[in-house]
CSV table of C-alpha atoms and ligand atoms in Angstrom, one decimal:
chain,number,residue,atom,x,y,z
A,1,UNK,CA,-19.6,-5.7,36.1
A,2,UNK,CA,-20.7,-4.4,39.5
A,3,UNK,CA,-18.0,-3.8,42.1
A,4,UNK,CA,-19.2,-6.5,44.5
A,5,UNK,CA,-19.2,-9.1,41.8
A,6,UNK,CA,-15.7,-8.2,40.8
A,7,UNK,CA,-14.7,-8.4,44.5
A,8,UNK,CA,-16.3,-11.9,44.8
A,9,UNK,CA,-14.4,-13.1,41.7
A,10,UNK,CA,-11.2,-11.7,43.0
A,11,UNK,CA,-11.6,-13.5,46.3
A,12,UNK,CA,-12.4,-16.8,44.5
A,13,UNK,CA,-9.4,-16.3,42.3
A,14,UNK,CA,-7.3,-15.8,45.4
A,15,UNK,CA,-8.3,-19.0,46.9
A,16,UNK,CA,-8.5,-21.2,43.8
A,17,UNK,CA,-6.4,-19.8,41.0
A,18,UNK,CA,-3.1,-19.0,42.4
A,19,UNK,CA,-0.7,-21.9,42.7
A,20,UNK,CA,2.4,-21.7,44.9
A,21,UNK,CA,5.0,-19.6,43.0
A,22,UNK,CA,8.1,-21.1,41.7
A,23,UNK,CA,10.4,-18.4,43.1
A,24,UNK,CA,9.9,-16.7,46.4
A,25,UNK,CA,11.2,-13.6,48.2
A,26,UNK,CA,14.8,-13.9,49.2
A,27,UNK,CA,15.5,-13.4,52.9
A,28,UNK,CA,16.9,-9.8,52.9
A,29,UNK,CA,15.4,-7.1,50.8
A,30,UNK,CA,15.3,-3.3,51.0
A,31,UNK,CA,12.7,-1.0,49.5
A,32,UNK,CA,13.2,-0.7,45.7
A,33,UNK,CA,11.5,2.1,43.8
A,34,UNK,CA,10.8,1.1,40.2
A,35,UNK,CA,9.5,3.5,37.5
A,36,UNK,CA,7.6,1.9,34.6
A,37,UNK,CA,7.5,4.0,31.5
A,38,UNK,CA,7.2,4.0,27.7
A,39,UNK,CA,8.0,6.4,24.9
A,40,UNK,CA,4.7,5.7,23.1
A,41,UNK,CA,1.3,5.5,24.9
A,42,UNK,CA,-1.0,2.5,25.2
A,43,UNK,CA,1.7,-0.1,25.2
A,44,UNK,CA,0.6,-1.8,28.4
A,45,UNK,CA,2.4,0.0,31.3
A,46,UNK,CA,-0.6,0.1,33.6
A,47,UNK,CA,-1.6,-3.6,32.9
A,48,UNK,CA,2.0,-4.6,33.6
A,49,UNK,CA,2.3,-2.6,36.8
A,50,UNK,CA,-0.9,-4.0,38.3
A,51,UNK,CA,-0.2,-7.6,37.4
A,52,UNK,CA,3.5,-7.4,38.2
A,53,UNK,CA,2.7,-5.9,41.6
A,54,UNK,CA,0.3,-8.8,42.3
A,55,UNK,CA,2.9,-11.3,41.1
A,56,UNK,CA,5.5,-9.8,43.5
A,57,UNK,CA,3.0,-10.0,46.4
A,58,UNK,CA,2.4,-13.6,45.5
A,59,UNK,CA,6.2,-14.1,45.9
A,60,UNK,CA,5.9,-12.7,49.4
A,61,UNK,CA,6.8,-9.1,48.8
A,62,UNK,CA,4.8,-6.0,50.0
A,63,UNK,CA,4.0,-3.8,47.1
A,64,UNK,CA,2.8,-0.2,46.7
A,65,UNK,CA,1.8,1.1,43.3
A,66,UNK,CA,1.9,4.9,42.7
A,67,UNK,CA,-0.3,6.0,39.9
A,68,UNK,CA,2.0,8.8,38.8
A,69,UNK,CA,0.2,9.6,35.6
A,70,UNK,CA,-0.7,13.0,36.8
A,71,UNK,CA,-3.1,13.8,34.0
A,72,UNK,CA,-4.9,10.5,33.1
A,73,UNK,CA,-4.7,8.3,36.1
A,74,UNK,CA,-6.3,4.9,35.5
A,75,UNK,CA,-5.1,2.2,37.8
A,76,UNK,CA,-8.3,2.7,39.8
A,77,UNK,CA,-10.3,2.4,36.6
A,78,UNK,CA,-8.7,-1.0,35.9
A,79,UNK,CA,-9.9,-2.1,39.3
A,80,UNK,CA,-13.3,-0.4,39.2
A,81,UNK,CA,-12.6,1.4,42.4
A,82,UNK,CA,-13.5,5.0,42.8
A,83,UNK,CA,-11.0,6.6,45.2
A,84,UNK,CA,-12.5,9.5,47.0
A,85,UNK,CA,-9.1,11.4,47.0
A,86,UNK,CA,-6.0,11.5,44.9
A,87,UNK,CA,-2.4,12.9,44.9
A,88,UNK,CA,-4.0,16.3,44.0
A,89,UNK,CA,-5.5,16.3,47.5
A,90,UNK,CA,-2.1,15.7,49.0
A,91,UNK,CA,-0.6,18.5,47.0
A,92,UNK,CA,-3.4,20.8,48.1
A,93,UNK,CA,-2.6,19.9,51.7
A,94,UNK,CA,-6.1,18.6,52.5
A,95,UNK,CA,-5.1,14.9,52.8
A,96,UNK,CA,-2.2,12.8,53.8
A,97,UNK,CA,-0.8,10.0,51.7
A,98,UNK,CA,-2.3,7.5,54.2
A,99,UNK,CA,-5.7,9.1,53.7
A,100,UNK,CA,-5.7,8.7,50.0
A,101,UNK,CA,-4.1,5.2,49.8
A,102,UNK,CA,-6.5,2.5,48.8
A,103,UNK,CA,-6.2,-1.3,49.0
A,104,UNK,CA,-6.5,-3.4,45.9
A,105,UNK,CA,-6.6,-7.2,45.6
A,106,UNK,CA,-4.1,-9.2,47.7
A,107,UNK,CA,-3.7,-6.1,49.8
A,108,UNK,CA,-1.9,-4.3,47.0
A,109,UNK,CA,-1.5,-0.7,48.2
A,110,UNK,CA,-2.4,2.0,45.6
A,111,UNK,CA,-1.7,5.7,45.7
A,112,UNK,CA,-4.3,7.1,43.2
A,113,UNK,CA,-3.1,9.5,40.7
A,114,UNK,CA,-4.6,12.8,39.9
A,115,UNK,CA,-7.4,13.2,37.3
A,116,UNK,CA,-6.4,16.8,36.5
A,117,UNK,CA,-3.0,17.5,35.1
A,118,UNK,CA,-0.5,19.0,37.4
A,119,UNK,CA,3.1,19.5,36.8
A,120,UNK,CA,5.5,18.7,39.6
A,121,UNK,CA,7.7,21.5,38.3
A,122,UNK,CA,4.9,24.1,38.3
A,123,UNK,CA,3.4,23.5,41.8
A,124,UNK,CA,4.8,25.9,44.3
A,125,UNK,CA,7.7,25.0,46.5
A,126,UNK,CA,5.7,24.5,49.7
A,127,UNK,CA,3.2,22.2,48.0
A,128,UNK,CA,5.9,20.2,46.3
A,129,UNK,CA,7.7,19.9,49.7
A,130,UNK,CA,4.5,18.7,51.2
A,131,UNK,CA,4.0,16.0,48.6
A,132,UNK,CA,7.6,14.8,48.8
A,133,UNK,CA,7.5,14.7,52.6
A,134,UNK,CA,4.4,12.6,52.5
A,135,UNK,CA,6.1,10.1,50.1
A,136,UNK,CA,8.6,9.4,52.9
A,137,UNK,CA,5.9,7.3,54.7
A,138,UNK,CA,5.9,4.8,51.9
A,139,UNK,CA,9.2,3.3,53.0
A,140,UNK,CA,7.4,1.3,55.7
A,141,UNK,CA,4.7,0.1,53.3
A,142,UNK,CA,6.4,-1.8,50.6
A,143,UNK,CA,9.4,-3.8,49.5
A,144,UNK,CA,8.7,-2.7,46.0
A,145,UNK,CA,7.2,0.7,45.0
A,146,UNK,CA,6.1,0.6,41.4
A,147,UNK,CA,5.6,4.0,39.8
A,148,UNK,CA,3.2,3.9,36.8
A,149,UNK,CA,4.0,6.9,34.7
A,150,UNK,CA,2.4,8.7,31.8
A,151,UNK,CA,3.6,8.0,28.3
A,152,UNK,CA,6.3,10.1,26.7
A,153,UNK,CA,9.2,12.2,27.9
A,154,UNK,CA,7.4,15.0,29.8
A,155,UNK,CA,9.3,16.6,32.6
A,156,UNK,CA,7.3,14.8,35.3
A,157,UNK,CA,8.0,11.4,33.7
A,158,UNK,CA,11.7,12.1,33.3
A,159,UNK,CA,11.9,13.2,36.9
A,160,UNK,CA,10.2,10.0,38.2
A,161,UNK,CA,12.5,7.8,36.1
A,162,UNK,CA,15.6,9.7,37.1
A,163,UNK,CA,14.7,9.5,40.8
A,164,UNK,CA,13.8,5.8,40.9
A,165,UNK,CA,16.2,3.0,41.7
A,166,UNK,CA,15.3,1.0,38.6
A,167,UNK,CA,13.5,1.7,35.4
A,168,UNK,CA,11.4,-0.6,33.3
A,169,UNK,CA,10.9,0.5,29.7
A,170,UNK,CA,7.8,-1.0,28.1
A,171,UNK,CA,7.6,-1.3,24.3
A,172,UNK,CA,5.7,-3.3,21.8
A,173,UNK,CA,7.4,-4.7,18.6
A,174,UNK,CA,5.8,-1.9,16.5
A,175,UNK,CA,8.4,0.4,14.9
A,176,UNK,CA,6.6,3.4,16.2
A,177,UNK,CA,6.8,2.2,19.8
A,178,UNK,CA,10.4,1.0,19.4
A,179,UNK,CA,11.5,4.4,17.9
A,180,UNK,CA,9.9,6.2,20.9
A,181,UNK,CA,11.5,3.7,23.3
A,182,UNK,CA,14.9,4.5,21.8
A,183,UNK,CA,14.1,8.2,22.0
A,184,UNK,CA,13.4,7.9,25.7
A,185,UNK,CA,16.7,6.0,26.4
A,186,UNK,CA,18.5,8.7,24.4
A,187,UNK,CA,17.0,11.5,26.6
A,188,UNK,CA,17.8,9.6,29.8
A,189,UNK,CA,21.3,8.8,28.7
A,190,UNK,CA,22.0,12.3,27.2
A,191,UNK,CA,21.0,13.9,30.5
A,192,UNK,CA,23.0,11.4,32.5
A,193,UNK,CA,19.9,10.4,34.5
A,194,UNK,CA,20.0,6.6,33.9
A,195,UNK,CA,22.8,4.2,33.0
A,196,UNK,CA,20.6,1.1,33.1
A,197,UNK,CA,17.2,0.1,31.8
A,198,UNK,CA,15.2,-3.0,32.1
A,199,UNK,CA,13.1,-3.8,29.0
A,200,UNK,CA,9.8,-5.6,28.6
A,201,UNK,CA,8.4,-6.2,25.1
A,202,UNK,CA,4.6,-6.4,25.3
A,203,UNK,CA,1.9,-7.6,22.9
A,204,UNK,CA,4.1,-9.9,20.9
A,205,UNK,CA,2.4,-11.9,18.1
A,206,UNK,CA,4.8,-14.7,17.5
A,207,UNK,CA,7.2,-16.9,19.4
A,208,UNK,CA,10.5,-15.2,20.2
A,209,UNK,CA,9.3,-11.9,18.6
A,210,UNK,CA,10.1,-10.3,22.0
A,211,UNK,CA,13.7,-11.5,22.0
A,212,UNK,CA,14.2,-10.4,18.4
A,213,UNK,CA,12.7,-7.0,19.1
A,214,UNK,CA,14.9,-6.6,22.2
A,215,UNK,CA,18.0,-7.7,20.3
A,216,UNK,CA,17.3,-5.0,17.7
A,217,UNK,CA,16.9,-2.3,20.3
A,218,UNK,CA,20.0,-3.5,22.2
A,219,UNK,CA,22.1,-3.3,19.0
A,220,UNK,CA,21.2,0.3,18.4
A,221,UNK,CA,21.7,1.2,22.0
A,222,UNK,CA,25.1,-0.4,22.1
A,223,UNK,CA,26.1,1.5,18.9
A,224,UNK,CA,24.7,4.9,19.7
A,225,UNK,CA,24.2,5.1,23.5
A,226,UNK,CA,27.3,3.2,24.8
A,227,UNK,CA,26.8,4.6,28.3
A,228,UNK,CA,23.3,2.9,28.6
A,229,UNK,CA,23.1,-0.7,29.7
A,230,UNK,CA,19.9,-2.6,28.8
A,231,UNK,CA,18.6,-5.7,30.5
A,232,UNK,CA,15.9,-7.9,29.0
A,233,UNK,CA,13.2,-8.9,31.5
A,234,UNK,CA,11.0,-10.7,28.9
A,235,UNK,CA,8.1,-10.6,26.6
A,236,UNK,CA,4.3,-10.7,27.2
A,237,UNK,CA,2.4,-12.2,24.3
A,238,UNK,CA,-0.7,-10.5,22.9
A,239,UNK,CA,-3.4,-12.3,24.9
A,240,UNK,CA,-7.1,-11.6,25.0
A,241,UNK,CA,-7.0,-12.4,28.7
A,242,UNK,CA,-5.4,-9.0,29.2
A,243,UNK,CA,-8.2,-6.9,27.6
A,244,UNK,CA,-10.9,-9.2,29.1
A,245,UNK,CA,-9.3,-8.5,32.5
A,246,UNK,CA,-9.6,-4.7,31.8
A,247,UNK,CA,-13.3,-5.1,30.9
A,248,UNK,CA,-14.0,-7.3,33.9
A,249,UNK,CA,-12.0,-5.2,36.4
A,250,UNK,CA,-10.0,-8.2,37.6
A,251,UNK,CA,-6.3,-8.3,36.9
A,252,UNK,CA,-5.4,-11.2,34.6
A,253,UNK,CA,-2.9,-12.9,37.0
A,254,UNK,CA,-6.0,-13.4,39.3
A,255,UNK,CA,-8.7,-14.1,36.7
A,256,UNK,CA,-6.6,-16.2,34.3
A,257,UNK,CA,-3.5,-17.3,36.3
A,258,UNK,CA,-2.5,-19.9,33.7
A,259,UNK,CA,-2.9,-17.6,30.6
A,260,UNK,CA,0.1,-16.8,28.5
A,261,UNK,CA,0.2,-13.2,29.8
A,262,UNK,CA,0.0,-14.3,33.5
A,263,UNK,CA,2.8,-16.9,33.1
A,264,UNK,CA,4.9,-14.2,31.3
A,265,UNK,CA,4.4,-11.5,33.9
A,266,UNK,CA,5.2,-13.9,36.8
A,267,UNK,CA,8.4,-14.8,35.0
A,268,UNK,CA,9.2,-11.1,34.7
A,269,UNK,CA,8.5,-10.6,38.4
A,270,UNK,CA,10.9,-13.4,39.2
A,271,UNK,CA,13.6,-11.9,36.9
A,272,UNK,CA,13.0,-8.4,38.4
A,273,UNK,CA,13.3,-9.7,42.0
A,274,UNK,CA,16.5,-11.6,41.1
A,275,UNK,CA,18.0,-8.7,39.1
A,276,UNK,CA,20.0,-7.8,42.1
A,277,UNK,CA,21.6,-4.5,42.7
A,278,UNK,CA,19.9,-1.6,41.1
A,279,UNK,CA,22.0,1.0,39.4
A,280,UNK,CA,24.5,2.5,41.9
A,281,UNK,CA,23.1,5.7,43.3
A,282,UNK,CA,24.0,7.9,46.2
A,283,UNK,CA,21.0,6.7,48.3
A,284,UNK,CA,18.5,3.9,47.5
A,285,UNK,CA,14.9,3.3,48.5
A,286,UNK,CA,12.2,6.0,49.1
A,287,UNK,CA,14.6,8.5,50.8
A,288,UNK,CA,16.9,8.5,47.7
A,289,UNK,CA,13.9,8.7,45.4
A,290,UNK,CA,12.6,11.8,47.2
A,291,UNK,CA,15.9,13.6,47.4
A,292,UNK,CA,16.5,13.0,43.7
A,293,UNK,CA,12.9,14.0,42.9
A,294,UNK,CA,13.5,17.3,44.8
A,295,UNK,CA,16.5,18.0,42.6
A,296,UNK,CA,14.9,17.0,39.3
A,297,UNK,CA,11.4,18.4,39.5
B,301,LIG,N1,-0.3,-8.3,26.3
B,301,LIG,C1,-1.5,-7.8,25.9
B,301,LIG,N2,-2.4,-8.5,25.2
B,301,LIG,C2,-3.5,-7.9,24.8
B,301,LIG,N3,-3.9,-6.7,25.1
B,301,LIG,C3,-3.1,-5.9,25.8
B,301,LIG,C4,-1.8,-6.4,26.3
B,301,LIG,N4,-1.2,-5.4,27.0
B,301,LIG,C5,-2.0,-4.4,27.0
B,301,LIG,N5,-3.2,-4.6,26.3
B,301,LIG,C6,-4.3,-3.7,26.1
B,301,LIG,O1,-3.8,-2.5,25.7
B,301,LIG,C7,-4.6,-1.5,26.3
B,301,LIG,C8,-3.6,-0.4,26.9
B,301,LIG,O2,-3.0,-1.0,28.0
B,301,LIG,P1,-2.5,-0.1,29.2
B,301,LIG,O3,-3.6,0.9,29.6
B,301,LIG,O4,-1.9,-0.9,30.2
B,301,LIG,O5,-1.4,0.8,28.5
B,301,LIG,P2,-0.6,2.1,29.0
B,301,LIG,O6,0.8,2.0,28.5
B,301,LIG,O7,-0.7,2.1,30.5
B,301,LIG,O8,-1.4,3.3,28.4
B,301,LIG,P3,-1.2,4.8,28.7
B,301,LIG,O9,0.0,5.3,28.0
B,301,LIG,O10,-2.5,5.5,28.1
B,301,LIG,O11,-1.1,5.0,30.2
B,301,LIG,C9,-5.4,-2.1,27.4
B,301,LIG,O12,-6.8,-1.9,27.1
B,301,LIG,C10,-5.1,-3.5,27.4
B,301,LIG,O13,-6.2,-4.3,27.3
B,302,LIG,MG1,-1.3,3.7,31.8
């Protein structure tokens, strides 16, 4: 689909499709940095981040999405936008974060990731400093900053999760995805980086498969990782609206607001917003995120 057609459909969806949300932004809210990650790849992180971001905007929040997959960035691909610049240009000192930030549907702000792999730990001190200083500006841009990470437990990913206020672990019910999800919690708990994790079970096939999957994971975590607290945010059913949305470059909460996936993601957004105090850290918001990222990367 051509970009302008997609844009037209997005605008129509904006005016017709979205009904008033059932839960709205509470009066007081600070900036919350939320990392979204998974042990196994391809479990639906990017789809969730995009649609969760739009659902939060619909509830009245301002949202920034950082495409922190520093090797295979693809939020822009899902929206059929071709950002001229990326985080790599910020790292090289040629652009500021404001220069590279693009606007998605509903005024979702997107920081495009890098298309060539770079490792936060391996860029030189001055460049890393530059990048982290630039991230400071995001405090003013969003109530929620959603960080879409690469799959797995690379050093970059662990640093982003460790630095964030909250962490959403995405898994599917498949044993391989679940095993990798547990492996990620084990690393985070073992290094003392996180004490709490929200969990979303994606692509469920049957009713309550998400709850059963989560209960199994929770049991193992309680037994073997007693220092880790898990919190179930909900399940998203396998829904063709999701893959159609990727093909059409229109997020499913806009193109199919009444689909099973949209209803589920909106529910997850409500639960996330209501989940209250993030894990106690020395400092919250983007300032805390940056200072922890400085130490971890
Ligand atoms: N609930 C769902 N129902 C149907 N298809 C889904 C669902 N969630 C994700 N998908 C499909 O799975 C594919 C992978 O999703 P996505 O790119 O969001 O995963 P990812 O975890 O971000 O992948 P990566 O690890 O490569 O970054 C997409 O093409 C999407 O269409
Ligand atoms: Mg992704």
